[in-house]
Amino acid sequence: MAKNNNGKMSREEAGRLGGEATAKKHDKEFYQEIGRKGGEATSDSHDKDFYQEIGRKGGESTSDSHGKEFYQEIGQKGGESTSDSHGKDFYQDIGRKGGESTSDSHGKEFYQEIGQKGGESRNNSDNDGKMSREEAGRKGGQARARQRRG
């Protein structure tokens, strides 16, 4: 037993022993309930900025202690898990939402520029008699512009 200067049990030792006794007395549901209550209390006493700040700090800490391979692995696991639990409709829905969001935040010029870049890239490669990327990009940009106007 760790003793402090007065020969009494240290706070560290008392905390450890108390934690062990509590763990023996309570089950998983007990810890879930106190976690839920603690989360609610924290939520009631903190604003969005608080959560953004702790998220930023947590992200920095994780980034400092993990390399590229870690992020590739968790990204792959997350993608596989999402793929296993969602069907075609889910992906169509998020694709549509992403397209709408991009459309809302970019103007006609953006689509014309990426269409032109795609066309130039395609023009510089072998197209095997297919419509050139430049032509497809131009047509796609025009169609998108009509869609935004209509």
Coordinates of C-alpha atoms in Angstrom, one line a residue:
M1 CA 0.0 0.0 0.0
A2 CA 1.4 3.4 -1.0
K3 CA 1.6 5.8 2.0
N4 CA 1.9 9.5 2.0
N5 CA 4.1 11.5 4.4
N6 CA 1.7 10.9 7.4
G7 CA 1.7 7.2 7.0
K8 CA -1.8 7.2 5.6
M9 CA -3.0 5.8 2.3
S10 CA -2.3 8.1 -0.6
R11 CA -5.1 9.6 -2.8
E12 CA -3.8 7.6 -5.7
E13 CA -4.1 4.3 -3.7
A14 CA -7.5 5.2 -2.3
G15 CA -8.8 6.1 -5.8
R16 CA -7.5 2.8 -7.2
L17 CA -9.0 0.7 -4.4
G18 CA -12.3 2.6 -4.7
G19 CA -12.4 2.1 -8.4
E20 CA -11.8 -1.6 -8.1
A21 CA -14.6 -1.9 -5.5
T22 CA -17.0 0.0 -7.7
A23 CA -16.1 -2.1 -10.7
K24 CA -16.9 -5.3 -8.7
K25 CA -20.3 -3.9 -7.5
H26 CA -21.7 -2.6 -10.8
D27 CA -22.5 -4.0 -14.3
K28 CA -22.2 -2.7 -17.8
E29 CA -25.6 -1.0 -17.7
F30 CA -24.6 1.0 -14.6
Y31 CA -21.6 2.5 -16.5
Q32 CA -23.7 3.1 -19.6
E33 CA -26.2 5.1 -17.5
I34 CA -23.7 7.2 -15.7
G35 CA -22.0 7.9 -19.0
R36 CA -25.2 9.0 -20.6
K37 CA -26.0 11.3 -17.6
G38 CA -22.5 12.7 -17.7
G39 CA -22.8 13.3 -21.5
E40 CA -26.1 15.1 -21.0
A41 CA -24.7 17.3 -18.2
T42 CA -21.7 18.2 -20.3
S43 CA -23.9 18.9 -23.3
D44 CA -26.1 21.2 -21.1
S45 CA -23.1 23.2 -19.9
H46 CA -21.0 23.5 -23.1
D47 CA -21.6 25.1 -26.5
K48 CA -20.6 24.2 -30.1
D49 CA -17.2 26.0 -29.8
F50 CA -16.3 23.7 -26.9
Y51 CA -16.9 20.5 -28.9
Q52 CA -15.1 22.0 -31.9
E53 CA -12.1 22.8 -29.8
I54 CA -11.9 19.3 -28.1
G55 CA -12.4 17.7 -31.5
R56 CA -9.6 19.8 -33.0
K57 CA -7.3 18.9 -30.1
G58 CA -8.2 15.2 -30.3
G59 CA -7.5 15.2 -34.1
E60 CA -4.2 16.9 -33.6
S61 CA -3.2 14.4 -30.9
T62 CA -4.2 11.4 -33.0
S63 CA -2.4 12.9 -36.0
D64 CA 0.8 13.3 -34.0
S65 CA 0.8 9.7 -32.8
H66 CA -0.3 7.9 -36.0
G67 CA 1.1 7.7 -39.5
K68 CA -0.4 7.5 -43.0
E69 CA -0.9 3.7 -42.7
F70 CA -3.2 4.2 -39.7
Y71 CA -5.5 6.5 -41.5
Q72 CA -5.5 4.2 -44.6
E73 CA -6.5 1.2 -42.4
I74 CA -9.3 3.0 -40.5
G75 CA -10.6 4.5 -43.7
Q76 CA -10.7 1.1 -45.4
K77 CA -12.4 -0.5 -42.3
G78 CA -14.9 2.4 -42.2
G79 CA -15.6 2.1 -45.9
E80 CA -16.1 -1.7 -45.7
S81 CA -18.4 -1.4 -42.7
T82 CA -20.5 1.3 -44.4
S83 CA -20.6 -0.8 -47.6
D84 CA -21.8 -3.9 -45.6
S85 CA -24.6 -2.0 -43.9
H86 CA -26.0 0.1 -46.8
G87 CA -27.5 -0.7 -50.2
K88 CA -27.6 1.0 -53.6
D89 CA -30.3 3.5 -52.5
F90 CA -28.0 4.9 -49.8
Y91 CA -25.2 5.6 -52.2
Q92 CA -27.5 7.1 -54.7
D93 CA -28.9 9.4 -52.0
I94 CA -25.5 10.5 -50.7
G95 CA -24.3 11.0 -54.3
R96 CA -27.3 13.2 -55.1
K97 CA -26.9 15.2 -51.8
G98 CA -23.1 15.7 -52.6
G99 CA -23.9 16.8 -56.1
E100 CA -26.5 19.3 -54.9
S101 CA -24.2 20.6 -52.2
T102 CA -21.3 21.1 -54.7
S103 CA -23.8 22.6 -57.2
D104 CA -24.9 25.1 -54.5
S105 CA -21.4 26.2 -53.7
H106 CA -20.0 26.5 -57.2
G107 CA -21.0 28.6 -60.1
K108 CA -21.2 27.9 -63.8
E109 CA -17.6 28.9 -64.3
F110 CA -16.4 26.1 -62.0
Y111 CA -18.1 23.5 -64.1
Q112 CA -16.9 25.0 -67.3
E113 CA -13.3 25.0 -66.0
I114 CA -13.3 21.4 -64.8
G115 CA -15.0 20.4 -68.0
Q116 CA -12.3 22.2 -70.0
K117 CA -9.5 20.6 -67.9
G118 CA -11.1 17.1 -68.4
G119 CA -11.4 17.8 -72.1
E120 CA -7.8 18.8 -72.4
S121 CA -6.6 15.8 -70.5
R122 CA -8.7 13.5 -72.7
N123 CA -7.5 15.3 -75.8
N124 CA -4.0 14.5 -74.8
S125 CA -4.7 10.7 -74.7
D126 CA -5.8 8.1 -77.1
N127 CA -9.6 8.2 -77.4
D128 CA -10.3 5.2 -79.7
G129 CA -12.9 6.9 -81.8
K130 CA -15.0 7.9 -78.8
M131 CA -16.2 11.4 -78.1
S132 CA -13.3 13.4 -76.8
R133 CA -13.2 14.3 -73.1
E134 CA -13.1 17.9 -74.2
E135 CA -16.4 17.5 -76.0
A136 CA -18.0 15.5 -73.2
G137 CA -16.8 18.1 -70.7
R138 CA -18.2 20.9 -72.7
K139 CA -21.5 19.2 -73.2
G140 CA -21.7 18.2 -69.5
G141 CA -20.9 21.8 -68.5
Q142 CA -23.6 23.1 -70.8
A143 CA -26.1 20.6 -69.6
R144 CA -25.3 21.4 -66.0
A145 CA -25.7 25.2 -66.6
R146 CA -29.1 24.6 -68.2
Q147 CA -30.1 22.5 -65.2
R148 CA -29.1 25.2 -62.8
R149 CA -31.1 27.8 -64.8
G150 CA -34.2 25.7 -65.2

